PDB file of C-alpha atoms in Angstrom:
ATOM      1  CA  UNK A   1      18.128  -0.197 145.695  1.00 67.00           C
ATOM      2  CA  UNK A   2      21.049  -0.918 148.032  1.00 72.00           C
ATOM      3  CA  UNK A   3      23.959  -2.762 146.555  1.00 71.00           C
ATOM      4  CA  UNK A   4      26.542  -4.577 148.686  1.00 70.00           C
ATOM      5  CA  UNK A   5      30.041  -4.720 147.318  1.00 66.00           C
ATOM      6  CA  UNK A   6      32.563  -7.139 148.734  1.00 71.00           C
ATOM      7  CA  UNK A   7      36.175  -6.285 148.058  1.00 70.00           C
ATOM      8  CA  UNK A   8      39.307  -8.175 148.753  1.00 76.00           C
ATOM      9  CA  UNK A   9      42.459  -6.161 149.252  1.00 75.00           C
ATOM     10  CA  UNK A  10      45.211  -6.961 146.823  1.00 82.00           C
ATOM     11  CA  UNK A  11      48.796  -5.934 146.628  1.00 82.00           C
ATOM     12  CA  UNK A  12      52.155  -6.599 148.015  1.00 82.00           C
ATOM     13  CA  UNK A  13      53.801  -5.398 151.178  1.00 74.00           C
ATOM     14  CA  UNK A  14      57.551  -5.516 151.404  1.00 75.00           C
ATOM     15  CA  UNK A  15      58.854  -5.901 154.907  1.00 68.00           C
ATOM     16  CA  UNK A  16      62.233  -4.247 155.341  1.00 71.00           C
ATOM     17  CA  UNK A  17      64.901  -6.846 156.089  1.00 75.00           C
ATOM     18  CA  UNK A  18      66.442  -6.971 159.511  1.00 85.00           C
ATOM     19  CA  UNK A  19      69.984  -5.597 159.386  1.00 86.00           C
ATOM     20  CA  UNK A  20      70.771  -7.523 162.556  1.00 89.00           C
ATOM     21  CA  UNK A  21      69.700 -10.860 161.082  1.00 90.00           C
ATOM     22  CA  UNK A  22      71.410 -10.163 157.756  1.00 92.00           C
ATOM     23  CA  UNK A  23      74.696  -9.360 159.501  1.00 94.00           C
ATOM     24  CA  UNK A  24      74.533 -12.634 161.391  1.00 94.00           C
ATOM     25  CA  UNK A  25      73.608 -14.563 158.222  1.00 94.00           C
ATOM     26  CA  UNK A  26      76.631 -13.160 156.379  1.00 95.00           C
ATOM     27  CA  UNK A  27      78.973 -14.239 159.183  1.00 97.00           C
ATOM     28  CA  UNK A  28      77.404 -17.717 159.363  1.00 96.00           C
ATOM     29  CA  UNK A  29      77.734 -18.205 155.604  1.00 95.00           C
ATOM     30  CA  UNK A  30      81.412 -17.269 155.531  1.00 96.00           C
ATOM     31  CA  UNK A  31      82.259 -19.371 158.590  1.00 96.00           C
ATOM     32  CA  UNK A  32      80.556 -22.315 156.871  1.00 95.00           C
ATOM     33  CA  UNK A  33      82.858 -21.883 153.867  1.00 94.00           C
ATOM     34  CA  UNK A  34      80.250 -20.218 151.672  1.00 94.00           C
ATOM     35  CA  UNK A  35      79.318 -16.640 150.836  1.00 91.00           C
ATOM     36  CA  UNK A  36      76.148 -14.615 151.071  1.00 89.00           C
ATOM     37  CA  UNK A  37      75.546 -11.691 148.779  1.00 85.00           C
ATOM     38  CA  UNK A  38      72.846  -9.292 149.958  1.00 86.00           C
ATOM     39  CA  UNK A  39      71.042  -7.189 147.360  1.00 84.00           C
ATOM     40  CA  UNK A  40      71.436  -3.462 147.998  1.00 86.00           C
ATOM     41  CA  UNK A  41      73.287  -3.956 151.287  1.00 90.00           C
ATOM     42  CA  UNK A  42      73.311  -1.288 153.951  1.00 91.00           C
ATOM     43  CA  UNK A  43      76.704   0.176 154.856  1.00 94.00           C
ATOM     44  CA  UNK A  44      76.841  -2.144 157.892  1.00 94.00           C
ATOM     45  CA  UNK A  45      76.197  -5.259 155.826  1.00 95.00           C
ATOM     46  CA  UNK A  46      78.708  -4.168 153.178  1.00 96.00           C
ATOM     47  CA  UNK A  47      81.283  -3.668 155.950  1.00 97.00           C
ATOM     48  CA  UNK A  48      80.706  -7.057 157.558  1.00 97.00           C
ATOM     49  CA  UNK A  49      80.793  -8.778 154.158  1.00 96.00           C
ATOM     50  CA  UNK A  50      84.054  -7.047 153.224  1.00 96.00           C
ATOM     51  CA  UNK A  51      85.594  -7.977 156.585  1.00 97.00           C
ATOM     52  CA  UNK A  52      84.466 -11.610 156.427  1.00 97.00           C
ATOM     53  CA  UNK A  53      85.982 -11.967 152.941  1.00 95.00           C
ATOM     54  CA  UNK A  54      89.283 -10.735 154.361  1.00 96.00           C
ATOM     55  CA  UNK A  55      89.098 -12.862 157.521  1.00 95.00           C
ATOM     56  CA  UNK A  56      88.346 -16.100 155.707  1.00 94.00           C
ATOM     57  CA  UNK A  57      90.914 -15.444 152.978  1.00 92.00           C
ATOM     58  CA  UNK A  58      94.567 -16.393 152.835  1.00 90.00           C
ATOM     59  CA  UNK A  59      97.184 -14.897 155.106  1.00 90.00           C
ATOM     60  CA  UNK A  60      97.665 -14.410 158.791  1.00 91.00           C
ATOM     61  CA  UNK A  61      97.510 -10.603 158.830  1.00 96.00           C
ATOM     62  CA  UNK A  62      94.426  -8.655 157.832  1.00 97.00           C
ATOM     63  CA  UNK A  63      93.230  -5.082 157.984  1.00 97.00           C
ATOM     64  CA  UNK A  64      89.495  -4.867 158.593  1.00 98.00           C
ATOM     65  CA  UNK A  65      87.665  -1.625 157.870  1.00 97.00           C
ATOM     66  CA  UNK A  66      84.431  -1.860 159.845  1.00 97.00           C
ATOM     67  CA  UNK A  67      83.154   1.498 158.635  1.00 96.00           C
ATOM     68  CA  UNK A  68      80.697   2.592 161.312  1.00 96.00           C
ATOM     69  CA  UNK A  69      79.422  -0.923 162.002  1.00 96.00           C
ATOM     70  CA  UNK A  70      79.382  -1.832 165.672  1.00 95.00           C
ATOM     71  CA  UNK A  71      78.169  -5.308 164.694  1.00 95.00           C
ATOM     72  CA  UNK A  72      81.196  -5.887 162.470  1.00 96.00           C
ATOM     73  CA  UNK A  73      83.634  -4.803 165.169  1.00 97.00           C
ATOM     74  CA  UNK A  74      81.976  -6.694 168.007  1.00 96.00           C
ATOM     75  CA  UNK A  75      81.293  -9.907 166.051  1.00 97.00           C
ATOM     76  CA  UNK A  76      84.658 -10.095 164.346  1.00 98.00           C
ATOM     77  CA  UNK A  77      87.136  -9.320 167.153  1.00 97.00           C
ATOM     78  CA  UNK A  78      86.726 -12.761 168.754  1.00 98.00           C
ATOM     79  CA  UNK A  79      86.392 -14.477 165.361  1.00 98.00           C
ATOM     80  CA  UNK A  80      89.730 -13.032 164.204  1.00 97.00           C
ATOM     81  CA  UNK A  81      91.343 -14.314 167.412  1.00 97.00           C
ATOM     82  CA  UNK A  82      89.714 -17.744 167.102  1.00 97.00           C
ATOM     83  CA  UNK A  83      91.049 -18.007 163.541  1.00 96.00           C
ATOM     84  CA  UNK A  84      94.519 -17.029 164.764  1.00 94.00           C
ATOM     85  CA  UNK A  85      94.653 -13.915 162.590  1.00 96.00           C
ATOM     86  CA  UNK A  86      96.704 -10.833 163.309  1.00 97.00           C
ATOM     87  CA  UNK A  87      93.984  -8.283 162.654  1.00 98.00           C
ATOM     88  CA  UNK A  88      93.883  -4.518 162.681  1.00 98.00           C
ATOM     89  CA  UNK A  89      90.359  -3.143 162.995  1.00 98.00           C
ATOM     90  CA  UNK A  90      89.669   0.381 161.797  1.00 97.00           C
ATOM     91  CA  UNK A  91      86.480   2.362 161.510  1.00 96.00           C
ATOM     92  CA  UNK A  92      84.888   5.728 160.943  1.00 95.00           C
ATOM     93  CA  UNK A  93      82.831   8.129 162.942  1.00 94.00           C
ATOM     94  CA  UNK A  94      82.707   7.277 166.624  1.00 94.00           C
ATOM     95  CA  UNK A  95      82.982   3.518 166.175  1.00 95.00           C
ATOM     96  CA  UNK A  96      86.202   3.123 168.141  1.00 94.00           C
ATOM     97  CA  UNK A  97      84.879   5.345 170.935  1.00 93.00           C
ATOM     98  CA  UNK A  98      82.050   2.934 171.737  1.00 92.00           C
ATOM     99  CA  UNK A  99      82.321   1.064 175.051  1.00 90.00           C
ATOM    100  CA  UNK A 100      84.431  -2.079 174.621  1.00 93.00           C
ATOM    101  CA  UNK A 101      86.515  -2.311 177.798  1.00 93.00           C
ATOM    102  CA  UNK A 102      84.649  -5.178 179.486  1.00 94.00           C
ATOM    103  CA  UNK A 103      84.650  -7.225 176.276  1.00 95.00           C
ATOM    104  CA  UNK A 104      88.314  -6.588 175.506  1.00 96.00           C
ATOM    105  CA  UNK A 105      89.271  -7.495 179.078  1.00 96.00           C
ATOM    106  CA  UNK A 106      87.453 -10.836 178.754  1.00 96.00           C
ATOM    107  CA  UNK A 107      89.212 -11.579 175.453  1.00 97.00           C
ATOM    108  CA  UNK A 108      92.572 -10.742 177.064  1.00 97.00           C
ATOM    109  CA  UNK A 109      91.828 -13.191 179.908  1.00 97.00           C
ATOM    110  CA  UNK A 110      91.499 -15.874 177.227  1.00 97.00           C
ATOM    111  CA  UNK A 111      94.796 -15.425 175.422  1.00 96.00           C
ATOM    112  CA  UNK A 112      94.117 -12.570 173.012  1.00 97.00           C
ATOM    113  CA  UNK A 113      96.646  -9.757 172.819  1.00 98.00           C
ATOM    114  CA  UNK A 114      94.947  -6.423 172.173  1.00 97.00           C
ATOM    115  CA  UNK A 115      96.334  -2.987 171.510  1.00 97.00           C
ATOM    116  CA  UNK A 116      93.866  -0.118 171.212  1.00 95.00           C
ATOM    117  CA  UNK A 117      94.642   3.366 169.933  1.00 94.00           C
ATOM    118  CA  UNK A 118      92.391   6.235 168.903  1.00 91.00           C
ATOM    119  CA  UNK A 119      92.450   5.023 165.301  1.00 94.00           C
ATOM    120  CA  UNK A 120      92.457   1.214 165.490  1.00 97.00           C
ATOM    121  CA  UNK A 121      92.281  -1.967 167.553  1.00 97.00           C
ATOM    122  CA  UNK A 122      94.872  -4.672 166.848  1.00 98.00           C
ATOM    123  CA  UNK A 123      94.433  -8.276 167.969  1.00 97.00           C
ATOM    124  CA  UNK A 124      96.766 -11.265 167.786  1.00 96.00           C
ATOM    125  CA  UNK A 125      97.174 -14.485 169.662  1.00 95.00           C
ATOM    126  CA  UNK A 126      94.809 -17.426 169.727  1.00 95.00           C
ATOM    127  CA  UNK A 127      91.487 -17.270 171.562  1.00 96.00           C
ATOM    128  CA  UNK A 128      91.393 -19.993 174.219  1.00 95.00           C
ATOM    129  CA  UNK A 129      88.359 -21.976 175.323  1.00 93.00           C
ATOM    130  CA  UNK A 130      87.033 -21.645 178.827  1.00 94.00           C
ATOM    131  CA  UNK A 131      84.432 -19.915 180.891  1.00 95.00           C
ATOM    132  CA  UNK A 132      83.484 -16.460 179.634  1.00 95.00           C
ATOM    133  CA  UNK A 133      81.657 -14.028 181.884  1.00 93.00           C
ATOM    134  CA  UNK A 134      80.032 -10.804 180.741  1.00 92.00           C
ATOM    135  CA  UNK A 135      77.636  -8.492 182.571  1.00 92.00           C
ATOM    136  CA  UNK A 136      73.939  -8.898 181.791  1.00 87.00           C
ATOM    137  CA  UNK A 137      73.593  -5.344 180.505  1.00 89.00           C
ATOM    138  CA  UNK A 138      76.235  -5.721 177.780  1.00 89.00           C
ATOM    139  CA  UNK A 139      75.261  -5.579 174.096  1.00 90.00           C
ATOM    140  CA  UNK A 140      74.089  -8.842 172.563  1.00 92.00           C
ATOM    141  CA  UNK A 141      76.627  -8.174 169.797  1.00 94.00           C
ATOM    142  CA  UNK A 142      79.448  -9.130 172.180  1.00 95.00           C
ATOM    143  CA  UNK A 143      77.721 -12.388 173.067  1.00 94.00           C
ATOM    144  CA  UNK A 144      77.011 -13.119 169.401  1.00 95.00           C
ATOM    145  CA  UNK A 145      80.693 -12.616 168.580  1.00 96.00           C
ATOM    146  CA  UNK A 146      81.648 -15.174 171.226  1.00 96.00           C
ATOM    147  CA  UNK A 147      78.983 -17.611 170.035  1.00 96.00           C
ATOM    148  CA  UNK A 148      80.442 -17.418 166.534  1.00 97.00           C
ATOM    149  CA  UNK A 149      84.056 -17.671 167.686  1.00 97.00           C
ATOM    150  CA  UNK A 150      84.131 -20.278 170.437  1.00 95.00           C
ATOM    151  CA  UNK A 151      83.101 -23.289 168.329  1.00 94.00           C
ATOM    152  CA  UNK A 152      86.042 -22.489 166.041  1.00 92.00           C
TER     153      UNK A 152
END
């Protein structure tokens, strides 16, 4: 006798969260006057959360340790300038060696004072509105930073 068995798979699949989307969600929450706590955050998400707490807190001068997070550095440079903060960005590893020249030049054209050394990037001055132009092959993180900052 042949017996046919029909089975239905059961279980649960956990899709790993997108670090890119979580980083953006943290920034959006803080800019909206709220917070977003991520369970078991990656080092990048912990860095961006720490920096956003500092940026949206009291005081005009802040020191922002971006760790090794390119997202934190690239998102928050224009945000710090839009908020009128005097900010010193630091990081670890090769973070400050990553290409930034085109982005920094565009921020300078719009009123931001920037001083870059081997160990930090300092920004002060208020980001001005206007037309921003970046090459098409630049990281989307630069564009995201401007999209966060310019409405401010």
